Amino acid sequence: MLIIGANFAGLKAALSLPPYHCVSVFDPQPDFEYLPNIHELLSQIKKPSLLRCPRQQVIEKAGHRFIQQRIEQIDADKGIAVSDDGRPYPFEACLVAVGGINNTYGVPGAERFSMPFKSVSQCHAIGLRLMSLFQKGLSPTIVIVGGGLEGIEALGEILRRYRHHPNYRLHLIESGSRLLNQAPEAVATDIRYHCRSLPVKFHTRTHVKWMEHSRLGLSTEKTLNADAIIWTGGATAAPLLRKSGLCQKANQWAPVSETLQSRIYPNVFVAGDAAELPSPLSKQAYYALQTGLAAAKNMRRYLENKPLLKLRPSPKPMLVSFGDLQTYAIFGKTVLAGPSLAGLKEAAFHRTLSELDASGTMHTLIRAYHRYASSLKDLILPAALSFSALRRLPGVRIL
Ligand SMILES: Cc1cc2nc3c(=O)[nH]c(=O)nc-3n(C[C@H](O)[C@H](O)[C@H](O)COP(=O)(O)OP(=O)(O)OC[C@H]3O[C@@H](n4cnc5c(N)ncnc54)[C@H](O)[C@@H]3O)c2cc1C
């Protein structure tokens, strides 16, 4: 068995498979990355090391083999995956969990002049860039492209750290008619309320037409000068899917049945963001974990000639943080809001990492201790003890 991609879906799948399956797990990067909290690197409330754990240690502890290589192509008919150093790896069944890649929608200059927001190292680089701009005593103008979950969380973190700075400007560009259009409108209204007296300008129904060094052109014919441009515009499918014939068109996610089996190749399963189910799930870490687990179970059943099981997704509230100003827990159409809800997002972070990083070594314990200590000091205590949060307790209102 092969697992290609070892983040949420792939790692969860690997850890659920017993050692006798002899699974080889591929990823070009050495560390698992907890992406739902990477926006906190912008305010530097989290350090990169708190959001990572080493794959080799975790995977070997589960009795499998970690190969730090990118898979370039899968030939499902022959049952072979080829790594980027040209080595072939035969398989009877394989799980593809490669997530997505940054999507700049072909905007000229965007790849070169904006900072992507998709990994720990990218967000750490943004955090350092912001710090150097603010430390120089300049009046920086920062542009965030994208008003979805990532863009809003990025904005919140910049405001957490720098909103009391005397001089700065923030622009957020969103092509849709409102912010966070996957959430009820009340969230967008509340975010605007928190920004009402801050130098933040929201440009909705606006898209970026071109980008140059420190400048970008908008569909409204306006041009903005910017000291930093952060791109959170969205994700698209990894080229491996098309190259391996797991989808028909470029930029398409891999179509799977409700059992997570590829619609094209029965010996290939797809989980996490890369999979397109008949009723598509939102691209969220908790669904990646659920689909990873279900796909691993079905891979085993496929090899044992047993009937495959349909995925029964269990929805969870979507947690959106807006720096230290607000956290939202979104249950379908109902939204709870309150800074003290930050503890919920923090609890999800600890729970998931302690499940995945359960290698049981001294290093694991040290990492867990650092995560807890840092969260307690920088996030949980300030949120729980802030005057405005206490004043609102039982604390949380329904928007
Ligand atoms: C900034 C940000 C904020 C987010 N916030 C939240 C949130 O608050 N809540 C939430 O639930 N979700 C959130 N998400 C979404 C969540 O992170 C994703 O849904 C989740 O990471 C998907 O997991 P995955 O395992 O499918 O893919 P990924 O986590 O993207 O992992 C894919 C892995 O595959 C590897 N890979 C890629 N190509 C190859 C190849 N050819 N060969 C081998 N390996 C390969 C990559 O290196 C990577 O490790 C956020 C995402 C981002 C970027």
PDB file of C-alpha atoms in Angstrom, residues 22-269:
ATOM      1  CA  CYS A  22       3.693  -2.369   5.365  1.00  0.00           C
ATOM      2  CA  VAL A  23       2.648   1.041   4.093  1.00  0.00           C
ATOM      3  CA  SER A  24       5.056   3.439   2.355  1.00  0.00           C
ATOM      4  CA  VAL A  25       4.086   7.049   2.968  1.00  0.00           C
ATOM      5  CA  PHE A  26       5.416   9.803   0.666  1.00  0.00           C
ATOM      6  CA  ASP A  27       5.698  13.522   1.197  1.00  0.00           C
ATOM      7  CA  PRO A  28       8.397  15.904  -0.042  1.00  0.00           C
ATOM      8  CA  GLN A  29       8.357  17.822   3.248  1.00  0.00           C
ATOM      9  CA  PRO A  30       9.753  16.368   6.481  1.00  0.00           C
ATOM     10  CA  ASP A  31       7.129  17.799   8.846  1.00  0.00           C
ATOM     11  CA  PHE A  32       3.386  17.521   9.329  1.00  0.00           C
ATOM     12  CA  GLU A  33       1.944  21.067   9.364  1.00  0.00           C
ATOM     13  CA  TYR A  34      -1.125  22.144  11.303  1.00  0.00           C
ATOM     14  CA  LEU A  35      -2.544  24.569   8.702  1.00  0.00           C
ATOM     15  CA  PRO A  36      -5.740  25.792  10.468  1.00  0.00           C
ATOM     16  CA  ASN A  37      -3.610  27.903  12.839  1.00  0.00           C
ATOM     17  CA  ILE A  38      -0.906  29.148  10.483  1.00  0.00           C
ATOM     18  CA  HIS A  39      -2.431  32.634  10.396  1.00  0.00           C
ATOM     19  CA  GLU A  40      -1.097  32.988  13.973  1.00  0.00           C
ATOM     20  CA  LEU A  41       2.415  33.164  12.522  1.00  0.00           C
ATOM     21  CA  LEU A  42       1.557  36.628  11.206  1.00  0.00           C
ATOM     22  CA  SER A  43       1.225  38.020  14.717  1.00  0.00           C
ATOM     23  CA  GLN A  44       3.969  35.622  15.851  1.00  0.00           C
ATOM     24  CA  ILE A  45       1.722  34.411  18.654  1.00  0.00           C
ATOM     25  CA  LYS A  46       2.706  30.949  17.455  1.00  0.00           C
ATOM     26  CA  LYS A  47       6.150  29.884  16.389  1.00  0.00           C
ATOM     27  CA  PRO A  48       6.704  27.574  13.397  1.00  0.00           C
ATOM     28  CA  SER A  49       7.932  24.741  15.626  1.00  0.00           C
ATOM     29  CA  LEU A  50       4.589  24.634  17.500  1.00  0.00           C
ATOM     30  CA  LEU A  51       2.730  23.925  14.272  1.00  0.00           C
ATOM     31  CA  ARG A  52       4.961  21.129  13.022  1.00  0.00           C
ATOM     32  CA  CYS A  53       5.862  17.600  13.967  1.00  0.00           C
ATOM     33  CA  PRO A  54       8.328  15.267  12.211  1.00  0.00           C
ATOM     34  CA  ARG A  55       6.669  12.760   9.908  1.00  0.00           C
ATOM     35  CA  GLN A  56       9.391  10.153   9.989  1.00  0.00           C
ATOM     36  CA  GLN A  57       9.186   9.679  13.753  1.00  0.00           C
ATOM     37  CA  VAL A  58       5.380   9.503  13.829  1.00  0.00           C
ATOM     38  CA  ILE A  59       5.054   7.187  10.813  1.00  0.00           C
ATOM     39  CA  GLU A  60       7.837   4.834  11.892  1.00  0.00           C
ATOM     40  CA  LYS A  61       6.328   4.592  15.349  1.00  0.00           C
ATOM     41  CA  ALA A  62       3.134   3.352  13.643  1.00  0.00           C
ATOM     42  CA  GLY A  63       5.214   0.649  11.930  1.00  0.00           C
ATOM     43  CA  HIS A  64       5.302   2.167   8.427  1.00  0.00           C
ATOM     44  CA  ARG A  65       7.957   3.672   6.176  1.00  0.00           C
ATOM     45  CA  PHE A  66       8.245   7.394   5.463  1.00  0.00           C
ATOM     46  CA  ILE A  67       9.868   8.321   2.159  1.00  0.00           C
ATOM     47  CA  GLN A  68      10.631  12.002   1.818  1.00  0.00           C
ATOM     48  CA  GLN A  69       9.976  12.250  -1.907  1.00  0.00           C
ATOM     49  CA  ARG A  70       7.376  13.816  -4.169  1.00  0.00           C
ATOM     50  CA  ILE A  71       5.414  11.407  -6.348  1.00  0.00           C
ATOM     51  CA  GLU A  72       5.550  12.673  -9.928  1.00  0.00           C
ATOM     52  CA  GLN A  73       3.095  10.266 -11.535  1.00  0.00           C
ATOM     53  CA  ILE A  74       0.839   7.335 -10.762  1.00  0.00           C
ATOM     54  CA  ASP A  75       0.301   4.650 -13.379  1.00  0.00           C
ATOM     55  CA  ALA A  76      -2.742   2.988 -11.855  1.00  0.00           C
ATOM     56  CA  ASP A  77      -3.131   0.426 -14.670  1.00  0.00           C
ATOM     57  CA  LYS A  78       0.363  -0.891 -13.949  1.00  0.00           C
ATOM     58  CA  GLY A  79       0.080  -0.262 -10.190  1.00  0.00           C
ATOM     59  CA  ILE A  80       3.222   1.877 -10.041  1.00  0.00           C
ATOM     60  CA  ALA A  81       3.944   5.310  -8.578  1.00  0.00           C
ATOM     61  CA  VAL A  82       7.088   7.113  -9.700  1.00  0.00           C
ATOM     62  CA  SER A  83       8.925   9.476  -7.357  1.00  0.00           C
ATOM     63  CA  ASP A  84      10.719  12.638  -8.424  1.00  0.00           C
ATOM     64  CA  ASP A  85      14.072  10.821  -8.450  1.00  0.00           C
ATOM     65  CA  GLY A  86      12.620   8.426 -11.047  1.00  0.00           C
ATOM     66  CA  ARG A  87      12.231   5.428  -8.723  1.00  0.00           C
ATOM     67  CA  PRO A  88       9.164   3.199  -9.292  1.00  0.00           C
ATOM     68  CA  TYR A  89       7.108   2.031  -6.297  1.00  0.00           C
ATOM     69  CA  PRO A  90       4.681  -0.822  -7.013  1.00  0.00           C
ATOM     70  CA  PHE A  91       1.329  -0.955  -5.219  1.00  0.00           C
ATOM     71  CA  GLU A  92      -1.839  -3.003  -4.980  1.00  0.00           C
ATOM     72  CA  ALA A  93      -3.808  -0.064  -3.593  1.00  0.00           C
ATOM     73  CA  CYS A  94      -2.852   3.528  -3.127  1.00  0.00           C
ATOM     74  CA  LEU A  95      -4.262   6.535  -1.312  1.00  0.00           C
ATOM     75  CA  VAL A  96      -3.821   9.981  -2.812  1.00  0.00           C
ATOM     76  CA  ALA A  97      -3.985  12.754  -0.192  1.00  0.00           C
ATOM     77  CA  VAL A  98      -2.065  15.573  -1.859  1.00  0.00           C
ATOM     78  CA  GLY A  99      -4.327  18.507  -0.861  1.00  0.00           C
ATOM     79  CA  GLY A 100      -4.340  21.477  -3.228  1.00  0.00           C
ATOM     80  CA  ILE A 101      -1.979  24.183  -4.437  1.00  0.00           C
ATOM     81  CA  ASN A 102      -2.086  27.976  -4.343  1.00  0.00           C
ATOM     82  CA  ASN A 103      -4.342  29.438  -7.040  1.00  0.00           C
ATOM     83  CA  THR A 104      -3.461  32.845  -8.442  1.00  0.00           C
ATOM     84  CA  TYR A 105      -6.039  32.462 -11.268  1.00  0.00           C
ATOM     85  CA  GLY A 106      -3.482  33.540 -13.877  1.00  0.00           C
ATOM     86  CA  VAL A 107      -3.409  37.139 -12.573  1.00  0.00           C
ATOM     87  CA  PRO A 108      -0.296  38.603 -14.245  1.00  0.00           C
ATOM     88  CA  GLY A 109       2.476  39.165 -11.685  1.00  0.00           C
ATOM     89  CA  ALA A 110       0.622  37.515  -8.782  1.00  0.00           C
ATOM     90  CA  GLU A 111       2.961  34.503  -8.518  1.00  0.00           C
ATOM     91  CA  ARG A 112       5.979  36.770  -8.403  1.00  0.00           C
ATOM     92  CA  PHE A 113       4.865  39.765  -6.374  1.00  0.00           C
ATOM     93  CA  SER A 114       2.480  38.405  -3.757  1.00  0.00           C
ATOM     94  CA  MET A 115       3.241  36.272  -0.721  1.00  0.00           C
ATOM     95  CA  PRO A 116       1.381  32.939  -0.660  1.00  0.00           C
ATOM     96  CA  PHE A 117      -0.387  31.806   2.505  1.00  0.00           C
ATOM     97  CA  LYS A 118      -0.426  28.027   2.322  1.00  0.00           C
ATOM     98  CA  SER A 119       2.342  26.655   4.533  1.00  0.00           C
ATOM     99  CA  VAL A 120       4.131  27.280   7.803  1.00  0.00           C
ATOM    100  CA  SER A 121       7.248  28.632   6.101  1.00  0.00           C
ATOM    101  CA  GLN A 122       5.210  30.956   3.858  1.00  0.00           C
ATOM    102  CA  CYS A 123       3.235  32.396   6.794  1.00  0.00           C
ATOM    103  CA  HIS A 124       6.385  32.686   8.893  1.00  0.00           C
ATOM    104  CA  ALA A 125       7.974  34.682   6.047  1.00  0.00           C
ATOM    105  CA  ILE A 126       4.928  37.000   6.007  1.00  0.00           C
ATOM    106  CA  GLY A 127       5.186  37.450   9.802  1.00  0.00           C
ATOM    107  CA  LEU A 128       8.857  38.449   9.495  1.00  0.00           C
ATOM    108  CA  ARG A 129       8.127  40.819   6.611  1.00  0.00           C
ATOM    109  CA  LEU A 130       5.361  42.556   8.583  1.00  0.00           C
ATOM    110  CA  MET A 131       7.607  42.859  11.619  1.00  0.00           C
ATOM    111  CA  SER A 132      10.386  44.457   9.597  1.00  0.00           C
ATOM    112  CA  LEU A 133       7.944  46.925   7.959  1.00  0.00           C
ATOM    113  CA  PHE A 134       6.469  47.999  11.295  1.00  0.00           C
ATOM    114  CA  GLN A 135       9.858  48.118  13.059  1.00  0.00           C
ATOM    115  CA  LYS A 136      11.297  50.477  10.486  1.00  0.00           C
ATOM    116  CA  GLY A 137       8.820  53.076  11.729  1.00  0.00           C
ATOM    117  CA  LEU A 138       7.285  53.327   8.259  1.00  0.00           C
ATOM    118  CA  SER A 139       3.583  53.735   7.528  1.00  0.00           C
ATOM    119  CA  PRO A 140       3.096  50.437   5.744  1.00  0.00           C
ATOM    120  CA  THR A 141       0.246  49.633   3.412  1.00  0.00           C
ATOM    121  CA  ILE A 142      -0.668  45.959   3.414  1.00  0.00           C
ATOM    122  CA  VAL A 143      -2.987  44.341   0.922  1.00  0.00           C
ATOM    123  CA  ILE A 144      -4.711  41.009   1.524  1.00  0.00           C
ATOM    124  CA  VAL A 145      -6.172  39.392  -1.570  1.00  0.00           C
ATOM    125  CA  GLY A 146      -9.127  37.158  -0.659  1.00  0.00           C
ATOM    126  CA  GLY A 147     -11.880  37.719   1.893  1.00  0.00           C
ATOM    127  CA  GLY A 148     -12.547  34.058   2.672  1.00  0.00           C
ATOM    128  CA  LEU A 149     -11.515  32.188   5.823  1.00  0.00           C
ATOM    129  CA  GLU A 150      -7.770  32.598   5.261  1.00  0.00           C
ATOM    130  CA  GLY A 151      -7.942  36.295   4.362  1.00  0.00           C
ATOM    131  CA  ILE A 152     -10.123  37.134   7.362  1.00  0.00           C
ATOM    132  CA  GLU A 153      -7.915  35.162   9.751  1.00  0.00           C
ATOM    133  CA  ALA A 154      -4.824  36.884   8.288  1.00  0.00           C
ATOM    134  CA  LEU A 155      -6.436  40.301   8.781  1.00  0.00           C
ATOM    135  CA  GLY A 156      -7.354  39.440  12.377  1.00  0.00           C
ATOM    136  CA  GLU A 157      -3.772  38.455  13.204  1.00  0.00           C
ATOM    137  CA  ILE A 158      -2.312  41.628  11.688  1.00  0.00           C
ATOM    138  CA  LEU A 159      -4.768  43.655  13.782  1.00  0.00           C
ATOM    139  CA  ARG A 160      -3.960  41.590  16.901  1.00  0.00           C
ATOM    140  CA  ARG A 161      -0.312  42.582  16.702  1.00  0.00           C
ATOM    141  CA  TYR A 162      -0.276  45.964  14.956  1.00  0.00           C
ATOM    142  CA  ARG A 163      -3.614  47.727  15.377  1.00  0.00           C
ATOM    143  CA  HIS A 164      -2.219  50.157  17.970  1.00  0.00           C
ATOM    144  CA  HIS A 165       0.607  51.144  15.634  1.00  0.00           C
ATOM    145  CA  PRO A 166       0.211  54.847  14.828  1.00  0.00           C
ATOM    146  CA  ASN A 167       0.305  54.626  11.060  1.00  0.00           C
ATOM    147  CA  TYR A 168      -0.642  51.857   8.670  1.00  0.00           C
ATOM    148  CA  ARG A 169      -3.287  50.996   6.083  1.00  0.00           C
ATOM    149  CA  LEU A 170      -4.862  47.656   5.298  1.00  0.00           C
ATOM    150  CA  HIS A 171      -6.818  46.786   2.159  1.00  0.00           C
ATOM    151  CA  LEU A 172      -8.711  43.552   1.710  1.00  0.00           C
ATOM    152  CA  ILE A 173      -9.805  42.675  -1.829  1.00  0.00           C
ATOM    153  CA  GLU A 174     -12.657  40.206  -2.343  1.00  0.00           C
ATOM    154  CA  SER A 175     -14.196  39.352  -5.704  1.00  0.00           C
ATOM    155  CA  GLY A 176     -17.493  38.176  -4.156  1.00  0.00           C
ATOM    156  CA  SER A 177     -20.265  40.440  -2.947  1.00  0.00           C
ATOM    157  CA  ARG A 178     -19.295  40.056   0.718  1.00  0.00           C
ATOM    158  CA  LEU A 179     -16.654  38.781   3.104  1.00  0.00           C
ATOM    159  CA  LEU A 180     -16.638  35.098   4.103  1.00  0.00           C
ATOM    160  CA  ASN A 181     -19.398  34.108   1.749  1.00  0.00           C
ATOM    161  CA  GLN A 182     -19.333  30.502   3.040  1.00  0.00           C
ATOM    162  CA  ALA A 183     -20.599  31.779   6.431  1.00  0.00           C
ATOM    163  CA  PRO A 184     -23.851  33.539   7.424  1.00  0.00           C
ATOM    164  CA  GLU A 185     -23.865  37.257   6.612  1.00  0.00           C
ATOM    165  CA  ALA A 186     -23.855  38.182  10.321  1.00  0.00           C
ATOM    166  CA  VAL A 187     -20.160  37.217  10.493  1.00  0.00           C
ATOM    167  CA  ALA A 188     -19.200  39.668   7.741  1.00  0.00           C
ATOM    168  CA  THR A 189     -21.265  42.394   9.415  1.00  0.00           C
ATOM    169  CA  ASP A 190     -19.561  41.778  12.770  1.00  0.00           C
ATOM    170  CA  ILE A 191     -16.084  41.861  11.196  1.00  0.00           C
ATOM    171  CA  ARG A 192     -16.851  45.194   9.554  1.00  0.00           C
ATOM    172  CA  TYR A 193     -18.137  46.446  12.935  1.00  0.00           C
ATOM    173  CA  HIS A 194     -14.825  45.550  14.617  1.00  0.00           C
ATOM    174  CA  CYS A 195     -12.928  47.390  11.884  1.00  0.00           C
ATOM    175  CA  ARG A 196     -15.161  50.485  11.868  1.00  0.00           C
ATOM    176  CA  SER A 197     -12.578  52.787  13.463  1.00  0.00           C
ATOM    177  CA  LEU A 198      -9.479  51.071  12.118  1.00  0.00           C
ATOM    178  CA  PRO A 199      -7.656  51.976   8.892  1.00  0.00           C
ATOM    179  CA  VAL A 200      -9.010  48.931   7.076  1.00  0.00           C
ATOM    180  CA  LYS A 201     -10.707  49.222   3.695  1.00  0.00           C
ATOM    181  CA  PHE A 202     -12.733  46.357   2.279  1.00  0.00           C
ATOM    182  CA  HIS A 203     -13.061  46.210  -1.518  1.00  0.00           C
ATOM    183  CA  THR A 204     -15.809  43.692  -2.305  1.00  0.00           C
ATOM    184  CA  ARG A 205     -16.985  42.819  -5.859  1.00  0.00           C
ATOM    185  CA  THR A 206     -13.438  43.698  -6.881  1.00  0.00           C
ATOM    186  CA  HIS A 207     -10.739  41.543  -8.346  1.00  0.00           C
ATOM    187  CA  VAL A 208      -7.056  42.036  -8.897  1.00  0.00           C
ATOM    188  CA  LYS A 209      -6.210  42.501 -12.580  1.00  0.00           C
ATOM    189  CA  TRP A 210      -2.425  42.706 -12.429  1.00  0.00           C
ATOM    190  CA  MET A 211       0.426  42.985  -9.987  1.00  0.00           C
ATOM    191  CA  GLU A 212       3.863  44.555 -10.106  1.00  0.00           C
ATOM    192  CA  HIS A 213       6.497  45.123  -7.474  1.00  0.00           C
ATOM    193  CA  SER A 214       4.643  47.039  -4.708  1.00  0.00           C
ATOM    194  CA  ARG A 215       1.637  47.885  -6.922  1.00  0.00           C
ATOM    195  CA  LEU A 216      -1.555  46.229  -8.029  1.00  0.00           C
ATOM    196  CA  GLY A 217      -4.394  47.127 -10.337  1.00  0.00           C
ATOM    197  CA  LEU A 218      -8.025  46.460  -9.456  1.00  0.00           C
ATOM    198  CA  SER A 219     -11.062  45.775 -11.620  1.00  0.00           C
ATOM    199  CA  THR A 220     -12.451  49.130 -10.403  1.00  0.00           C
ATOM    200  CA  GLU A 221      -9.569  50.747 -12.352  1.00  0.00           C
ATOM    201  CA  LYS A 222      -7.991  51.835  -9.046  1.00  0.00           C
ATOM    202  CA  THR A 223      -4.289  51.207  -8.462  1.00  0.00           C
ATOM    203  CA  LEU A 224      -2.973  50.495  -4.961  1.00  0.00           C
ATOM    204  CA  ASN A 225       0.594  50.863  -3.749  1.00  0.00           C
ATOM    205  CA  ALA A 226       1.506  48.175  -1.245  1.00  0.00           C
ATOM    206  CA  ASP A 227       4.472  47.315   0.954  1.00  0.00           C
ATOM    207  CA  ALA A 228       3.266  43.741   1.286  1.00  0.00           C
ATOM    208  CA  ILE A 229       0.697  41.794  -0.735  1.00  0.00           C
ATOM    209  CA  ILE A 230      -0.647  38.620   0.872  1.00  0.00           C
ATOM    210  CA  TRP A 231      -2.401  36.205  -1.485  1.00  0.00           C
ATOM    211  CA  THR A 232      -5.161  34.110   0.097  1.00  0.00           C
ATOM    212  CA  GLY A 233      -7.188  33.818  -3.100  1.00  0.00           C
ATOM    213  CA  GLY A 234      -7.885  30.083  -2.936  1.00  0.00           C
ATOM    214  CA  ALA A 235      -6.615  26.672  -3.933  1.00  0.00           C
ATOM    215  CA  THR A 236      -6.744  24.485  -6.985  1.00  0.00           C
ATOM    216  CA  ALA A 237      -6.070  20.805  -7.633  1.00  0.00           C
ATOM    217  CA  ALA A 238      -2.474  19.528  -7.688  1.00  0.00           C
ATOM    218  CA  PRO A 239      -1.183  18.736 -11.234  1.00  0.00           C
ATOM    219  CA  LEU A 240      -0.476  15.122 -10.133  1.00  0.00           C
ATOM    220  CA  LEU A 241      -4.219  14.353 -10.335  1.00  0.00           C
ATOM    221  CA  ARG A 242      -4.499  15.274 -14.014  1.00  0.00           C
ATOM    222  CA  LYS A 243      -1.092  13.842 -14.898  1.00  0.00           C
ATOM    223  CA  SER A 244      -2.119  10.493 -13.420  1.00  0.00           C
ATOM    224  CA  GLY A 245      -5.529  10.487 -15.120  1.00  0.00           C
ATOM    225  CA  LEU A 246      -7.446  10.763 -11.823  1.00  0.00           C
ATOM    226  CA  CYS A 247      -9.545  13.583 -13.303  1.00  0.00           C
ATOM    227  CA  GLN A 248     -10.500  14.530 -16.829  1.00  0.00           C
ATOM    228  CA  LYS A 249      -9.546  18.197 -16.897  1.00  0.00           C
ATOM    229  CA  ALA A 250      -6.713  20.372 -15.584  1.00  0.00           C
ATOM    230  CA  ASN A 251      -7.394  22.024 -12.193  1.00  0.00           C
ATOM    231  CA  GLN A 252     -10.117  19.496 -11.375  1.00  0.00           C
ATOM    232  CA  TRP A 253     -10.280  17.664  -8.056  1.00  0.00           C
ATOM    233  CA  ALA A 254     -10.302  13.856  -8.314  1.00  0.00           C
ATOM    234  CA  PRO A 255     -13.851  12.504  -8.574  1.00  0.00           C
ATOM    235  CA  VAL A 256     -14.546   9.681  -6.109  1.00  0.00           C
ATOM    236  CA  SER A 257     -17.574   7.668  -5.078  1.00  0.00           C
ATOM    237  CA  GLU A 258     -18.998   7.852  -1.540  1.00  0.00           C
ATOM    238  CA  THR A 259     -16.477   5.141  -0.629  1.00  0.00           C
ATOM    239  CA  LEU A 260     -13.595   7.471  -1.623  1.00  0.00           C
ATOM    240  CA  GLN A 261     -12.602   5.096  -4.411  1.00  0.00           C
ATOM    241  CA  SER A 262     -11.505   6.877  -7.587  1.00  0.00           C
ATOM    242  CA  ARG A 263     -14.251   6.898 -10.238  1.00  0.00           C
ATOM    243  CA  ILE A 264     -11.570   6.103 -12.805  1.00  0.00           C
ATOM    244  CA  TYR A 265      -9.194   3.604 -11.135  1.00  0.00           C
ATOM    245  CA  PRO A 266     -10.536   1.110  -8.556  1.00  0.00           C
ATOM    246  CA  ASN A 267      -7.090   0.564  -6.989  1.00  0.00           C
ATOM    247  CA  VAL A 268      -6.783   4.279  -6.149  1.00  0.00           C
ATOM    248  CA  PHE A 269      -8.514   6.018  -3.241  1.00  0.00           C
TER     249      PHE A 269
END
